[in-house]
Tab-separated table of C-alpha atoms in Angstrom:
chain	number	residue	atom	x	y	z
A	1	MET	CA	-122.478	-49.181	70.240
A	2	GLU	CA	-121.805	-46.167	72.445
A	3	ILE	CA	-122.644	-45.816	76.106
A	4	LYS	CA	-125.016	-42.877	76.452
A	5	ALA	CA	-125.322	-40.715	79.581
A	6	THR	CA	-128.904	-41.888	80.012
A	7	GLU	CA	-128.053	-45.569	79.622
A	8	SER	CA	-126.856	-46.269	83.132
A	9	SER	CA	-127.885	-49.899	82.734
A	10	ALA	CA	-125.252	-50.336	79.995
A	11	PHE	CA	-122.610	-48.976	82.374
A	12	ASP	CA	-123.863	-51.304	85.128
A	13	ILE	CA	-123.546	-54.287	82.802
A	14	ILE	CA	-120.002	-53.308	81.828
A	15	TYR	CA	-119.144	-52.834	85.490
A	16	GLU	CA	-120.515	-56.232	86.521
A	17	ASP	CA	-118.773	-57.983	83.623
A	18	ASN	CA	-115.356	-56.397	84.233
A	19	VAL	CA	-114.977	-55.417	87.895
A	20	SER	CA	-113.346	-58.698	88.854
A	21	SER	CA	-110.735	-58.673	86.091
A	22	VAL	CA	-109.921	-54.993	86.705
A	23	TYR	CA	-109.491	-55.602	90.448
A	24	HIS	CA	-107.292	-58.687	89.914
A	25	THR	CA	-105.135	-56.810	87.394
A	26	ALA	CA	-104.715	-53.912	89.823
A	27	LEU	CA	-103.912	-56.342	92.633
A	28	ARG	CA	-101.383	-58.241	90.521
A	29	TYR	CA	-99.488	-55.081	89.580
A	30	SER	CA	-99.850	-53.097	92.831
A	31	GLY	CA	-99.508	-55.984	95.280
A	32	ASN	CA	-101.883	-54.370	97.762
A	33	HIS	CA	-105.584	-55.104	98.312
A	34	HIS	CA	-106.545	-51.565	99.344
A	35	THR	CA	-104.609	-49.981	96.505
A	36	ALA	CA	-106.220	-52.395	94.059
A	37	GLU	CA	-109.662	-51.342	95.287
A	38	GLU	CA	-108.788	-47.655	94.803
A	39	ILE	CA	-107.406	-48.321	91.343
A	40	THR	CA	-110.529	-50.273	90.395
A	41	GLN	CA	-112.714	-47.407	91.555
A	42	THR	CA	-110.573	-44.904	89.642
A	43	VAL	CA	-110.716	-46.895	86.416
A	44	PHE	CA	-114.496	-47.172	86.495
A	45	MET	CA	-114.841	-43.518	87.465
A	46	LYS	CA	-112.767	-42.563	84.403
A	47	LEU	CA	-114.920	-44.803	82.245
A	48	TYR	CA	-118.099	-43.252	83.624
A	49	MET	CA	-116.803	-39.699	83.134
A	50	ASN	CA	-115.860	-40.486	79.517
A	51	ARG	CA	-118.698	-42.872	78.723
A	52	GLU	CA	-119.778	-41.060	75.559
A	53	GLY	CA	-117.880	-42.305	72.577
A	54	VAL	CA	-116.699	-45.525	74.278
A	55	ASN	CA	-116.742	-48.631	72.145
A	56	GLU	CA	-118.641	-51.165	74.264
A	57	TYR	CA	-116.932	-54.116	72.559
A	58	ALA	CA	-113.377	-52.896	73.337
A	59	VAL	CA	-114.078	-51.548	76.801
A	60	GLY	CA	-112.935	-54.691	78.644
A	61	SER	CA	-109.386	-54.532	77.334
A	62	TRP	CA	-109.272	-50.765	77.916
A	63	LEU	CA	-110.303	-51.243	81.565
A	64	VAL	CA	-107.654	-53.900	82.222
A	65	THR	CA	-104.956	-51.846	80.485
A	66	ALA	CA	-105.887	-48.716	82.444
A	67	ALA	CA	-105.764	-50.654	85.731
A	68	LYS	CA	-102.343	-52.053	84.830
A	69	HIS	CA	-100.897	-48.621	84.016
A	70	ILE	CA	-102.294	-46.930	87.118
A	71	ALA	CA	-100.898	-49.741	89.286
A	72	LEU	CA	-97.487	-49.515	87.602
A	73	ASN	CA	-97.437	-45.759	88.183
A	74	TYR	CA	-98.272	-46.395	91.826
A	75	LYS	CA	-95.424	-48.899	92.151
A	76	ARG	CA	-93.037	-46.519	90.413
A	77	GLY	CA	-93.945	-43.879	92.993
A	78	LEU	CA	-93.155	-46.277	95.821
A	79	LYS	CA	-89.714	-47.094	94.442
A	80	ARG	CA	-88.749	-43.450	94.834
A	81	GLU	CA	-88.743	-43.943	98.562
A	82	VAL	CA	-85.136	-43.433	99.603
A	83	LEU	CA	-84.574	-44.273	103.268
A	84	LYS	CA	-87.726	-45.388	105.002
A	85	ASP	CA	-86.802	-43.848	108.360
A	86	GLU	CA	-85.091	-40.697	107.134
A	87	LEU	CA	-87.036	-39.455	104.113
A	88	PRO	CA	-90.765	-39.123	103.369
A	89	HIS	CA	-92.881	-41.843	101.851
A	90	TYR	CA	-94.086	-40.882	98.357
A	91	THR	CA	-97.107	-42.586	96.924
A	92	TYR	CA	-99.254	-41.987	93.919
A	93	GLU	CA	-102.789	-41.287	95.114
A	94	ALA	CA	-105.009	-42.502	92.315
A	95	LEU	CA	-108.153	-40.699	93.484
A	96	ARG	CA	-106.574	-37.394	94.485
A	97	VAL	CA	-107.976	-34.483	92.531
A	98	GLY	CA	-106.228	-31.226	93.306
A	99	SER	CA	-106.122	-27.752	91.897
A	100	PRO	CA	-103.232	-26.741	89.649
A	101	GLU	CA	-101.855	-24.642	92.510
A	102	GLU	CA	-101.878	-27.622	94.892
A	103	ASP	CA	-100.194	-29.790	92.263
A	104	PHE	CA	-97.523	-27.141	91.685
A	105	ILE	CA	-96.787	-26.819	95.413
A	106	GLU	CA	-96.706	-30.606	95.814
A	107	ASN	CA	-94.244	-30.898	92.927
A	108	LEU	CA	-92.044	-28.232	94.535
A	109	TYR	CA	-91.937	-30.218	97.772
A	110	LYS	CA	-91.140	-33.429	95.913
A	111	GLU	CA	-88.305	-31.646	94.103
A	112	GLU	CA	-86.928	-30.276	97.386
A	113	TYR	CA	-87.052	-33.753	98.977
A	114	ARG	CA	-85.339	-35.239	95.919
A	115	GLU	CA	-82.588	-32.607	96.098
A	116	LEU	CA	-82.122	-33.311	99.803
A	117	ALA	CA	-81.863	-37.041	99.085
A	118	GLU	CA	-79.247	-36.401	96.396
A	119	GLU	CA	-77.283	-34.216	98.816
A	120	ILE	CA	-77.463	-36.895	101.514
A	121	PHE	CA	-76.206	-39.622	99.176
A	122	ALA	CA	-73.410	-37.444	97.761
A	123	ASP	CA	-72.217	-36.528	101.259
A	124	LEU	CA	-72.631	-40.103	102.473
A	125	TYR	CA	-70.341	-41.250	99.662
A	126	ASP	CA	-67.762	-38.624	100.647
A	127	ALA	CA	-68.010	-39.568	104.329
A	128	ASN	CA	-67.739	-43.327	103.840
A	129	PRO	CA	-68.029	-45.128	100.464
A	130	LYS	CA	-68.805	-48.439	102.235
A	131	TRP	CA	-71.799	-46.853	104.002
A	132	TYR	CA	-72.932	-45.415	100.680
A	133	PHE	CA	-72.682	-48.800	98.967
A	134	ALA	CA	-74.539	-50.630	101.737
A	135	VAL	CA	-77.341	-48.068	102.032
A	136	THR	CA	-77.760	-47.747	98.264
A	137	VAL	CA	-77.868	-51.466	97.563
A	138	ILE	CA	-80.156	-52.305	100.476
A	139	CYS	CA	-82.539	-49.324	100.427
A	140	LEU	CA	-82.665	-48.378	96.758
A	141	LEU	CA	-81.988	-51.669	95.025
A	142	GLU	CA	-83.818	-53.629	97.734
A	143	ARG	CA	-81.254	-56.418	97.898
A	144	PRO	CA	-81.365	-58.759	100.913
A	145	GLN	CA	-79.030	-57.790	103.734
A	146	GLN	CA	-77.465	-61.259	103.847
A	147	GLU	CA	-76.569	-61.019	100.155
A	148	VAL	CA	-75.067	-57.539	100.616
A	149	ALA	CA	-73.067	-58.685	103.631
A	150	GLU	CA	-71.606	-61.573	101.620
A	151	THR	CA	-70.819	-59.272	98.685
A	152	MET	CA	-69.004	-56.859	101.010
A	153	GLY	CA	-67.191	-59.681	102.814
A	154	LEU	CA	-68.866	-58.859	106.149
A	155	SER	CA	-70.880	-60.750	108.696
A	156	LEU	CA	-74.541	-59.848	108.914
A	157	GLU	CA	-73.937	-58.317	112.348
A	158	ALA	CA	-71.137	-56.127	110.960
A	159	LEU	CA	-73.432	-54.967	108.161
A	160	HIS	CA	-76.158	-54.109	110.698
A	161	SER	CA	-73.616	-52.113	112.668
A	162	MET	CA	-72.516	-50.296	109.511
A	163	LEU	CA	-76.115	-49.443	108.578
A	164	TYR	CA	-76.763	-48.211	112.118
A	165	ARG	CA	-73.731	-45.896	111.950
A	166	ALA	CA	-74.753	-44.629	108.497
A	167	LYS	CA	-78.303	-43.848	109.668
A	168	LYS	CA	-76.924	-42.174	112.779
A	169	TRP	CA	-74.633	-40.041	110.601
A	170	ILE	CA	-77.539	-39.092	108.325
A	171	ARG	CA	-79.701	-38.110	111.296
A	172	LYS	CA	-76.908	-36.077	112.849
A	173	ASN	CA	-76.131	-34.163	109.655
A	174	TYR	CA	-79.565	-33.834	108.026
A	175	LYS	CA	-82.272	-34.014	110.694
A	176	GLU	CA	-82.440	-30.232	110.965
A	177	LYS	CA	-82.763	-29.734	107.174
A	178	PHE	CA	-85.335	-32.483	106.920
A	179	ASP	CA	-87.416	-31.123	109.815
A	180	ARG	CA	-87.303	-27.608	108.345
A	181	LEU	CA	-88.446	-28.949	104.955
A	182	ARG	CA	-91.342	-30.830	106.580
A	183	LYS	CA	-92.540	-27.710	108.426
A	184	GLU	CA	-92.652	-25.508	105.321
């Protein structure tokens, strides 16, 4: 059975039957209540926009799968965050609908930020390999600071001091480039 454009009651029934499982799937994979609500809305909006030709009996599994993939894409976008204080926060906005020109410009900015991050990490490694290791493992690999300190044979206080010096070095050498990139 197909969902017809005029059969809004069929869509309402599908929505009522599946909204909870779609939301819980989005919450499980995104880890954020507000993001899960946006993902749920996006999934049902996509279903509504493509309601013709949808198999009503397979729609439940499609909805849950779509929510899972959108949430995973969102999480993947968050992991691209490099240094929380120094570089911008990238997120996948599930409901954002932009023109091709806006998408192109946004992708250019993301590429420029990525190149700046690569430059920062390459120069950080040249400046002090221990700083590079600490920042990379803590910020990119999200390892606990205590674990990193033990791995490096340092006290937690010494690691904090090292991270402070590394961030100070990054600010000193890249604040101007970063600010210029943000203003463009």
